[in-house]
Coordinates of C-alpha atoms and ligand atoms in Angstrom, one line a residue:
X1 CA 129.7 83.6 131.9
X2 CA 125.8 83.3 130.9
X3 CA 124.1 85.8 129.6
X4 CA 121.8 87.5 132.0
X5 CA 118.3 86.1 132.0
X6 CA 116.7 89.0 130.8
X7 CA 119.3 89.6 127.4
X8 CA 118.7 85.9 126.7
X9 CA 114.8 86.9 126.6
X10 CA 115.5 89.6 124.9
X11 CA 117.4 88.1 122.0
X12 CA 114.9 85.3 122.0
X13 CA 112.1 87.7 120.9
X14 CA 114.4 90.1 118.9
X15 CA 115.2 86.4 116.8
X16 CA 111.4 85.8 116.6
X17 CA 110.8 89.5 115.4
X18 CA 113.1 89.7 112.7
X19 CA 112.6 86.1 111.2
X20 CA 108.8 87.1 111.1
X21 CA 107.9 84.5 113.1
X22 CA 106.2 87.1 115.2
X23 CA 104.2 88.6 112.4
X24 CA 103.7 92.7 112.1
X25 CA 101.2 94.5 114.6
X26 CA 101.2 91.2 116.6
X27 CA 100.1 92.2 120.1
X28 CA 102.9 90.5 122.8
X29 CA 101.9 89.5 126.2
X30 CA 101.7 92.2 129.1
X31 CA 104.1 92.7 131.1
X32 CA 102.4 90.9 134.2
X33 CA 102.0 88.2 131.4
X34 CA 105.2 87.6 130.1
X35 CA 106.3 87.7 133.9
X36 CA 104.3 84.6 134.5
X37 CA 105.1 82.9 131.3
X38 CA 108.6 82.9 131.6
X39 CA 109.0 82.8 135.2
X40 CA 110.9 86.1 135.6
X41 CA 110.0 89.2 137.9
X42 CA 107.7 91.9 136.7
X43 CA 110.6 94.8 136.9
X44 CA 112.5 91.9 134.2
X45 CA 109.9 91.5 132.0
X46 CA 109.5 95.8 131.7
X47 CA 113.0 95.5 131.1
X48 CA 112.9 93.2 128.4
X49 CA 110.5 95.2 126.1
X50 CA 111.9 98.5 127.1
X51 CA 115.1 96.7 125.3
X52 CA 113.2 95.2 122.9
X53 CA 111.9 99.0 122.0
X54 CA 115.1 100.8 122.4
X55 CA 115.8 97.8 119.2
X56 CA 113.4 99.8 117.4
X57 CA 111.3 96.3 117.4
X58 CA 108.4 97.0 119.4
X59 CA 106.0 99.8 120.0
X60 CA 104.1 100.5 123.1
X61 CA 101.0 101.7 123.2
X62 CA 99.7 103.7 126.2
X63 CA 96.5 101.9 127.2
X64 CA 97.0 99.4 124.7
X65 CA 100.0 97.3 125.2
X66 CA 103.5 96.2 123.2
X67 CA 103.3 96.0 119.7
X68 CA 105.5 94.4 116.9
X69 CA 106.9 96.9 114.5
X70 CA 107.0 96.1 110.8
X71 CA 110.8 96.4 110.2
X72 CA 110.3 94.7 106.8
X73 CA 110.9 98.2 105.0
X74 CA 112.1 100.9 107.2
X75 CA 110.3 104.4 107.1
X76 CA 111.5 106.4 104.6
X77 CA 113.6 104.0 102.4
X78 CA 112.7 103.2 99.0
X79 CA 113.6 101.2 96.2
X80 CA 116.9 102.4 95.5
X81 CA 117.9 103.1 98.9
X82 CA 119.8 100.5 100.9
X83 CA 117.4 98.6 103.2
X84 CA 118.9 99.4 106.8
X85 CA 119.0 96.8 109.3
X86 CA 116.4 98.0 112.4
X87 CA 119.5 98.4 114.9
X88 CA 120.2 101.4 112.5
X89 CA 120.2 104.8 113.9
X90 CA 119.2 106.1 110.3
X91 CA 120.7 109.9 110.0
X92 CA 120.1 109.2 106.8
X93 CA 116.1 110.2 105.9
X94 CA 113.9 112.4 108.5
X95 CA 110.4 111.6 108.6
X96 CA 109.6 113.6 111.6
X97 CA 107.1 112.3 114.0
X98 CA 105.6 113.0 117.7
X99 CA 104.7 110.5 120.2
X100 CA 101.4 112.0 120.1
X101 CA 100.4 111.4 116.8
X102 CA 99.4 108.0 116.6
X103 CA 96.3 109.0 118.7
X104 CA 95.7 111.7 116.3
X105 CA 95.3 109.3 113.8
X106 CA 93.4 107.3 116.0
X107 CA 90.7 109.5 116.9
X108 CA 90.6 110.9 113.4
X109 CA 89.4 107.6 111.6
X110 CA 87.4 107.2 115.0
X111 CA 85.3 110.9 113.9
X112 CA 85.5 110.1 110.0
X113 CA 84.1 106.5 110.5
X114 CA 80.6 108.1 112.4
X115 CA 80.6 110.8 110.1
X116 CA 78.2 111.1 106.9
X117 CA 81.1 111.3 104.4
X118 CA 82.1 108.0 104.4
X119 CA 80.2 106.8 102.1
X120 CA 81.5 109.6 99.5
X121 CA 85.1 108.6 100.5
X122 CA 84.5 105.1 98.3
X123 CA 84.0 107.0 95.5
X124 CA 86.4 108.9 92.6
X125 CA 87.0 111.9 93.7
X126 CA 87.9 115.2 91.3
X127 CA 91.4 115.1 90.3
X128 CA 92.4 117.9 91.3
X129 CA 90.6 117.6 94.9
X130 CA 87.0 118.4 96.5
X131 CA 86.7 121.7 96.4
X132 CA 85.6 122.1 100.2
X133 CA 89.5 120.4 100.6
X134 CA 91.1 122.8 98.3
X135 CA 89.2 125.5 100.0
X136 CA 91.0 124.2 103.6
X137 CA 94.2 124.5 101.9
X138 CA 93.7 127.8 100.5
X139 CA 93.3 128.8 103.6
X140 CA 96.2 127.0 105.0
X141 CA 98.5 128.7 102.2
X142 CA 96.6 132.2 103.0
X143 CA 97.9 131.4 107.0
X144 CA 101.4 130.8 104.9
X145 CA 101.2 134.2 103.4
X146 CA 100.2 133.5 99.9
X147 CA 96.5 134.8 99.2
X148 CA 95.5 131.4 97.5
X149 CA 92.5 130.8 95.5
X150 CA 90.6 127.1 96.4
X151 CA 90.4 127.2 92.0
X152 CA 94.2 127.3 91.6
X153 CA 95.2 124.6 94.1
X154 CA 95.1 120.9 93.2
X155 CA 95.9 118.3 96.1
X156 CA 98.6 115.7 95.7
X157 CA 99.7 112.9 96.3
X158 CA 103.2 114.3 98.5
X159 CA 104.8 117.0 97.5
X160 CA 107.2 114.7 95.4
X161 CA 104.2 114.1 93.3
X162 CA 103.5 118.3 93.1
X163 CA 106.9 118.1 91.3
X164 CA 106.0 115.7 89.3
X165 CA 103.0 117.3 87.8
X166 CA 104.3 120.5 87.4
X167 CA 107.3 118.7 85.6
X168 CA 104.7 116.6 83.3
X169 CA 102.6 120.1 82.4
X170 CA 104.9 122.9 82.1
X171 CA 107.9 121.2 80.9
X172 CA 109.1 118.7 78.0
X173 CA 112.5 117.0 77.5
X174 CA 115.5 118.6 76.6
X175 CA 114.0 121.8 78.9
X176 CA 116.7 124.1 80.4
X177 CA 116.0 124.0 84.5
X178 CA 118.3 126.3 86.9
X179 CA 118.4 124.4 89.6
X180 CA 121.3 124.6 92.8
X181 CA 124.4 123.2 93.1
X182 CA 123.1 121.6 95.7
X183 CA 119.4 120.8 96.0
X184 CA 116.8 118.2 96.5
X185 CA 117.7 114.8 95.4
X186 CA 114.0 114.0 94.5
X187 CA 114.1 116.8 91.5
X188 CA 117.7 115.4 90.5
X189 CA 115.1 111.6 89.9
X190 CA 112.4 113.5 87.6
X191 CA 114.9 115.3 85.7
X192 CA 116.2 112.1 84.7
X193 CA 112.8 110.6 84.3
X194 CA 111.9 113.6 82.5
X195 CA 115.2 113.9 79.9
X196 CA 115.4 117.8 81.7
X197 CA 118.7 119.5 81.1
X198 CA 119.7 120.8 84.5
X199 CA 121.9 123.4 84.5
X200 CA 123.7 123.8 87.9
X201 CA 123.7 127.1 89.6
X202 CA 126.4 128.4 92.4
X203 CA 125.7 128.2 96.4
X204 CA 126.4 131.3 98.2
X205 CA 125.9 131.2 102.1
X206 CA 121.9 132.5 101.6
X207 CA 120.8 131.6 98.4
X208 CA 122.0 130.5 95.1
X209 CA 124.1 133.0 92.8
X210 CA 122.4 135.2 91.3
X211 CA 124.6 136.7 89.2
X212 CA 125.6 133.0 88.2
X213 CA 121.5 132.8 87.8
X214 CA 121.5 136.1 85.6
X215 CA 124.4 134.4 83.2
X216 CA 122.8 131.4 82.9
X217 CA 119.4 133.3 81.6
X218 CA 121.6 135.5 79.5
X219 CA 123.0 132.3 77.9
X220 CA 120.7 129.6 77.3
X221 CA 116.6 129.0 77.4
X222 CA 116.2 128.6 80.6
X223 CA 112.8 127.3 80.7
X224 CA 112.4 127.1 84.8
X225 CA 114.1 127.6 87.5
X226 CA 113.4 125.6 91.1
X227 CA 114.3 127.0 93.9
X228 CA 113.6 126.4 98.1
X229 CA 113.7 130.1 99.0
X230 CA 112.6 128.7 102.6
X231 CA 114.9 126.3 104.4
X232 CA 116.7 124.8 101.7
X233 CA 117.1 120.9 101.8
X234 CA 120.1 120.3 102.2
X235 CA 121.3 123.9 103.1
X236 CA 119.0 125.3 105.3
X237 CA 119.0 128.7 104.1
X238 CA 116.5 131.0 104.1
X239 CA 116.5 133.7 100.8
X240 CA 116.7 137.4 102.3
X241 CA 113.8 139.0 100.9
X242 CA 115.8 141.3 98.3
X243 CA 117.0 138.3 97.0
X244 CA 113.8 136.9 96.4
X245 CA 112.4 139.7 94.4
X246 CA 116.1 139.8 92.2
X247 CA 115.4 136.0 91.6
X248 CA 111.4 137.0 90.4
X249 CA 112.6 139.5 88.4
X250 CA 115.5 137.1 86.4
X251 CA 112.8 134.3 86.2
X252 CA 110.0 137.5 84.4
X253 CA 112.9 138.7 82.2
X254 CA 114.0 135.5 80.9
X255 CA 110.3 133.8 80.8
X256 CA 111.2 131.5 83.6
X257 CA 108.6 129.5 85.0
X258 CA 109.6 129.6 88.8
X259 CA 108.9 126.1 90.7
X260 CA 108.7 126.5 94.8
X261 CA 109.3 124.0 97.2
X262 CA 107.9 124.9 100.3
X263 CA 108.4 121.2 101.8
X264 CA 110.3 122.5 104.7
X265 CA 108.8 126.0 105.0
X266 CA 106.9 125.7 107.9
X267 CA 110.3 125.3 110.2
X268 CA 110.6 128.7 109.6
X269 CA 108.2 131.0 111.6
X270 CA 109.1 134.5 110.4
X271 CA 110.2 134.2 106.7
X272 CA 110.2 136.7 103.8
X273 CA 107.4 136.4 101.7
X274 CA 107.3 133.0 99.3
X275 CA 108.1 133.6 95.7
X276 CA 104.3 132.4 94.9
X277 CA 102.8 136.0 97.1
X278 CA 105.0 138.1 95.3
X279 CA 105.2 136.4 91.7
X280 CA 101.6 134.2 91.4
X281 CA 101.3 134.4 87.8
X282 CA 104.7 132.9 87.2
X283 CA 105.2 130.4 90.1
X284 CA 104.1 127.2 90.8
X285 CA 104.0 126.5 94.7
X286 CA 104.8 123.3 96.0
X287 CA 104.3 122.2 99.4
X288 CA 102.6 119.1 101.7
X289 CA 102.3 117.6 104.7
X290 CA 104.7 115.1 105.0
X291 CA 107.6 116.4 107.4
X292 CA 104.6 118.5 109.1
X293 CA 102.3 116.1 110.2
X294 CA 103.7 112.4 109.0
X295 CA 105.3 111.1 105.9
X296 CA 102.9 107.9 105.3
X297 CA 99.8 110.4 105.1
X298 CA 101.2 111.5 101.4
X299 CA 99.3 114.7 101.1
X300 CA 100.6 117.8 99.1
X301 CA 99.0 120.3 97.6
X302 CA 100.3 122.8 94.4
X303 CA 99.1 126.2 94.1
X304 CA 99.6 126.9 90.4
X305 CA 98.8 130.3 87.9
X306 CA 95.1 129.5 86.6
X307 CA 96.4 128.8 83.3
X308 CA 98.4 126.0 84.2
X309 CA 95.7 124.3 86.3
X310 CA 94.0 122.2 83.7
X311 CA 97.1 121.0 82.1
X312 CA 98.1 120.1 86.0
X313 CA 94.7 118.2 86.5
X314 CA 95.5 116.0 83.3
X315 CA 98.6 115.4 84.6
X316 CA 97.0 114.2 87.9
X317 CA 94.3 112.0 86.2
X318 CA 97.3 110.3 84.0
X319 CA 99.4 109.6 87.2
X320 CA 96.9 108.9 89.7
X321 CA 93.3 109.8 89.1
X322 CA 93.1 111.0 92.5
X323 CA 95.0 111.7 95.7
X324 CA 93.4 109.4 98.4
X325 CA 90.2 110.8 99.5
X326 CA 90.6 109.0 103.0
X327 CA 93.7 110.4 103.6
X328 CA 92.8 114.0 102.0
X329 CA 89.9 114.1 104.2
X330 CA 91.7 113.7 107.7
X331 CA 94.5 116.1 106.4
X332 CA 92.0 119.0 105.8
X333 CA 90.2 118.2 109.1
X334 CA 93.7 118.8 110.8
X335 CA 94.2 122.3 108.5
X336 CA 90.8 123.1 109.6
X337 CA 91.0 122.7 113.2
X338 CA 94.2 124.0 114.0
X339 CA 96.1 120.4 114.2
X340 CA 98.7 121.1 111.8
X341 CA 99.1 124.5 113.3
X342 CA 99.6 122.7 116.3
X343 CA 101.9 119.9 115.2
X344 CA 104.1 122.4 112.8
X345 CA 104.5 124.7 116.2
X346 CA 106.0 121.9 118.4
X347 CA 107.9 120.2 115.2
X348 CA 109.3 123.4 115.0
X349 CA 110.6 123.2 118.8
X350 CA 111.7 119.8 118.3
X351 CA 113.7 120.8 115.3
X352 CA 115.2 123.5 117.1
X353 CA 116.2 121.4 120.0
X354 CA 117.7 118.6 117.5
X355 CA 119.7 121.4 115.9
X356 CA 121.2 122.6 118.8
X357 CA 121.7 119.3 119.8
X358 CA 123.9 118.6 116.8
X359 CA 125.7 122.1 117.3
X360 CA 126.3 121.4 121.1
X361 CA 127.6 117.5 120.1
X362 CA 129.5 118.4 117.1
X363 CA 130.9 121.9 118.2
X364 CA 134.1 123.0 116.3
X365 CA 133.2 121.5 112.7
X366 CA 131.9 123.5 109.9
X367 CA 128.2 122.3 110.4
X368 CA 125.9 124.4 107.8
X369 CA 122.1 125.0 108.4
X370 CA 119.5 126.9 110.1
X371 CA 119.1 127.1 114.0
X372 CA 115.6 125.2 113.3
X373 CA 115.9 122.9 110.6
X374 CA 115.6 119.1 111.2
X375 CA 119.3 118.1 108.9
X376 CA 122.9 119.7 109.1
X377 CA 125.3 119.5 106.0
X378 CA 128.7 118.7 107.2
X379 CA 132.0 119.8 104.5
X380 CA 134.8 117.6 105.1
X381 CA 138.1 118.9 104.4
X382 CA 139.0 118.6 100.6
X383 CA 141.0 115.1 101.3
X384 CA 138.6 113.2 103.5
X385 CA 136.4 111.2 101.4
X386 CA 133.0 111.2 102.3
X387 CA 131.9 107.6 101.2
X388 CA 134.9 106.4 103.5
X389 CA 133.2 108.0 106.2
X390 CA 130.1 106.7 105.2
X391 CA 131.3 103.4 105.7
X392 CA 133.1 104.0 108.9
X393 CA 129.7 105.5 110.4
X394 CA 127.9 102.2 108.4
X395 CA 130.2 99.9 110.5
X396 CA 128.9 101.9 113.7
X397 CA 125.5 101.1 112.5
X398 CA 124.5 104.9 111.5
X399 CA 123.3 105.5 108.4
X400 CA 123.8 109.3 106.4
X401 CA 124.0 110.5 103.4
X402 CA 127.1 111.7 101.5
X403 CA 126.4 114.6 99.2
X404 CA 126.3 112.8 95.8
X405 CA 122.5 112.3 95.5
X406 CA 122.2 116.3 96.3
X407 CA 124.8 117.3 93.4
X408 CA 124.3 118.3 90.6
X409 CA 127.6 119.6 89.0
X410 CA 130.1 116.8 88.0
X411 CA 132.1 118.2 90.7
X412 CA 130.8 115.8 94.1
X413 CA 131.8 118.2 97.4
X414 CA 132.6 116.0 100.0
X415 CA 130.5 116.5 102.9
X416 CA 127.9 114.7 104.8
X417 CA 123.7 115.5 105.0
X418 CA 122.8 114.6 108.6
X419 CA 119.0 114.3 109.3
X420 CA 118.1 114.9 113.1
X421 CA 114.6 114.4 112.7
X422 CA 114.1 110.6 112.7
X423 CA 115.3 109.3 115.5
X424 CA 114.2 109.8 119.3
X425 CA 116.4 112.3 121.2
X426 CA 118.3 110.2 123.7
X427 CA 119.9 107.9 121.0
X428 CA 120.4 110.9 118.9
X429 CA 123.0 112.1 121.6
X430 CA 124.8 109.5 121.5
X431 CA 124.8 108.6 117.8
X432 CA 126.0 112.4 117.7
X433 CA 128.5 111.9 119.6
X434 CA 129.9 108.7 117.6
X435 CA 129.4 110.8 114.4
X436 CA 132.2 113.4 115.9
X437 CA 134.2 110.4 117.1
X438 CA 134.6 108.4 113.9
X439 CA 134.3 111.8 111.8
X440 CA 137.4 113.3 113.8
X441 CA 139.3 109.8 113.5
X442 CA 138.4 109.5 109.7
X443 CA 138.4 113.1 108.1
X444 CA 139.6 115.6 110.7
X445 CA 142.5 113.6 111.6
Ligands
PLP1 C1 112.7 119.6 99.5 C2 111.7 118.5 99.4 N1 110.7 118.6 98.5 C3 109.8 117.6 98.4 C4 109.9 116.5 99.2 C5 108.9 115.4 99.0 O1 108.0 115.3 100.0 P1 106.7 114.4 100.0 O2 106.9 113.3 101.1 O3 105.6 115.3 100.4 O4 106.5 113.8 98.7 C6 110.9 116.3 100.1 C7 111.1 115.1 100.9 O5 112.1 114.9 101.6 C8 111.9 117.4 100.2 O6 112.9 117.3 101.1

């Protein structure tokens, strides 16, 4: 039998798309247009892109029209990261985004490009930030909780890059760093890059060990210790405040310099009080806008002890002179107008509705994580094997992650990292629902 009029369209275009021979940002007819050109009804042709969209290989505009995607390099995969096909529901890497926030973008270069500062944004800018821009993030972190001077905070290029400095000034190779069993694979990279000698510490169900941390202190140099007291990537926790202030007091006995990732901080609404308010002369506070606001903006910003600040800005000037100044401008216009207040409010929503999602699709295995963070760590029984799985899902076209790039003992668990955040809600029902299928089949059997 033939193929319905309207697939055959669709995998006409869909052919066109991916061999590029409908380049990137290329606008495609109307709807009314493509109607007349291929001599199909107008209710077809709405059909054919809402298809072509559900593909992940058009965008539509409101007011503008359809769109073709660049599916050259998915978001959020990078060099050593498979390059997913686009009719990949990717589980694997959240880079949270709301429909809205293309016009945000929009209208921001709109205000910026009849403003006076253009002219300023051609320029070098400080290293370590203008200081009307650290001042908006002083005042963000202040919002946060930590009483932030505009002088100790440097803006960056991502948080990944906050790391990176702080690893560059305060640390040399063959430095002892406590770091979690478990923790973000983006430290695991510097480490390496940076010959640090991580020493893995324990999980407990709110926090890492910290009589395993007090051992370790007792034991070797440890010269830092990073930690995600608020919602831990990939476990979700949040580190009861008593906790917190044991951890500050291991890190001032044994001279620990204490690095913070705040990157998913903002998910939580009512948190204890970040390790940088209670221990500022010992901490170095990293944080950004990235899973707030949008990934591709590459804004962080590190709040650091005023001693360490120059040695950061060095380390700044040798990696990248400066963060963006286009890009640093429309971020502080959104901290000082409330947009990222707004946007970290409804992300929060739209986390907590993906998480109980996940809990409501996946009900009856182990899931570990907090009610509103955008991933969920999944433990497989002790003879599934999590690359199996993998595969399994792979074949299914889902991408996740196993828990080798989060490890760092020699000892991999076998579990799964499931990111909720990247894909739109509908399809991440019913990719849910495959994950418990082919996860019951494969591991729970
Ligand atoms: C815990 C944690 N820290 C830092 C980062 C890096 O974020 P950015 O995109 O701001 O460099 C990530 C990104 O996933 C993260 O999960």
């Amino acid at each position: 039998m033939a193929a319905p009029r309207y697939k055959t369209l669709v995998d006409a275009l869909a052919s066109d798309i991916r061999s590029g021979r409908l380049a990137p940002g290329a606008r495609l007819p109307t709807h009314r247009g493509l109607a007349a050109r291929e001599g199909i009804a107008l209710v077809t042709a709405t059909r054919v892109y809402a298809e072509l969209e559900a593909m992940g290989l058009v965008s539509r505009e409101q007011g503008r029209g359809t769109f073709v995607r660049d599916i050259a390099v998915p978001a959020g995969h990078g060099i050593d990261q498979q390059i997913a096909a686009t009719d990949v529901v990717d589980l694997n890497f959240n880079y949270p985004a709301l429909p809205e926030q293309a016009d945000l973008l929009r209208q921001a270069l709109r205000e910026l490009a009849t403003s006076g500062e253009i002219d300023s944004l051609l320029r070098y800018q400080p290293h370590r930030g203008r200081p009307q821009d650290r001042a908006s993030v002083a005042r963000h972190l202040t919002r946060r909780g930590i009483t932030a001077d505009a002088d100790q905070v440097l803006v960056v290029n991502g948080a990944q890059h906050g790391l990176a400095v702080t690893v560059m000034a305060a640390l040399r190779a063959g430095d002892v760093v406590a770091v979690d069993a478990l923790t973000y694979p983006g430290f695991k990279v510097l480490a390496h890059a940076f010959r640090l000698d991580l020493e893995p510490i324990a999980v407990t169900a709110d926090g890492p060990d910290l009589d395993a941390l007090e051992k370790l202190c007792a034991t070797r140099p440890v010269r830092a210790i990073y930690a995600m007291p608020t919602l831990h990537n990939p476990l979700g926790w949040v580190m009861p405040a008593a906790d917190r202030l044991r951890l500050v007091g291991t890190a001032r006995r044994c001279g620990a310099l204490i690095v913070e990732d705040a990157a998913y901080a903002y998910l939580v609404e009512a948190s204890p009080p970040p390790l940088a308010a209670t221990a500022p002369d010992i901490t170095v506070h990293v944080s950004g806008l990235s899973k707030s606001v949008a990934t591709g903006l590459r804004v962080g910003f590190v709040l650091a002890p005023p001693p360490l600040v120059p040695a950061l800005e060095r380390a700044i000037r040798a990696t990248t002179w400066n963060t963006p100044a286009l890009t640093t401008a429309i971020a502080c216009r959104w901290l000082d107008d409330g947009t990222v207040d707004r946007l970290e409010a409804r992300k929060r929503d739209d986390a907590k509705a993906r998480q109980a999602l996940a809990r409501q699709e996946l009900a009856g295995l182990p899931l570990v994580g907090h009610p509103s963070s955008y991933f969920t760590w999944l433990p497989l029984p002790d003879d599934a094997r999590a690359d199996r799985l993998t595969a399994a899902l792979a074949r299914e076209h889902i991408s996740v992650s196993t828990a080798e790039p989060f490890t760092t003992t020699k000892h991999t668990p076998q579990a799964l990292r499931l990111a909720l955040g990247s894909t739109d809600p509908d399809s991440l029902r019913s990719t849910l629902r495959t994950v418990r299928r082919v996860a019951v089949e494969d591991a729970y059997a």
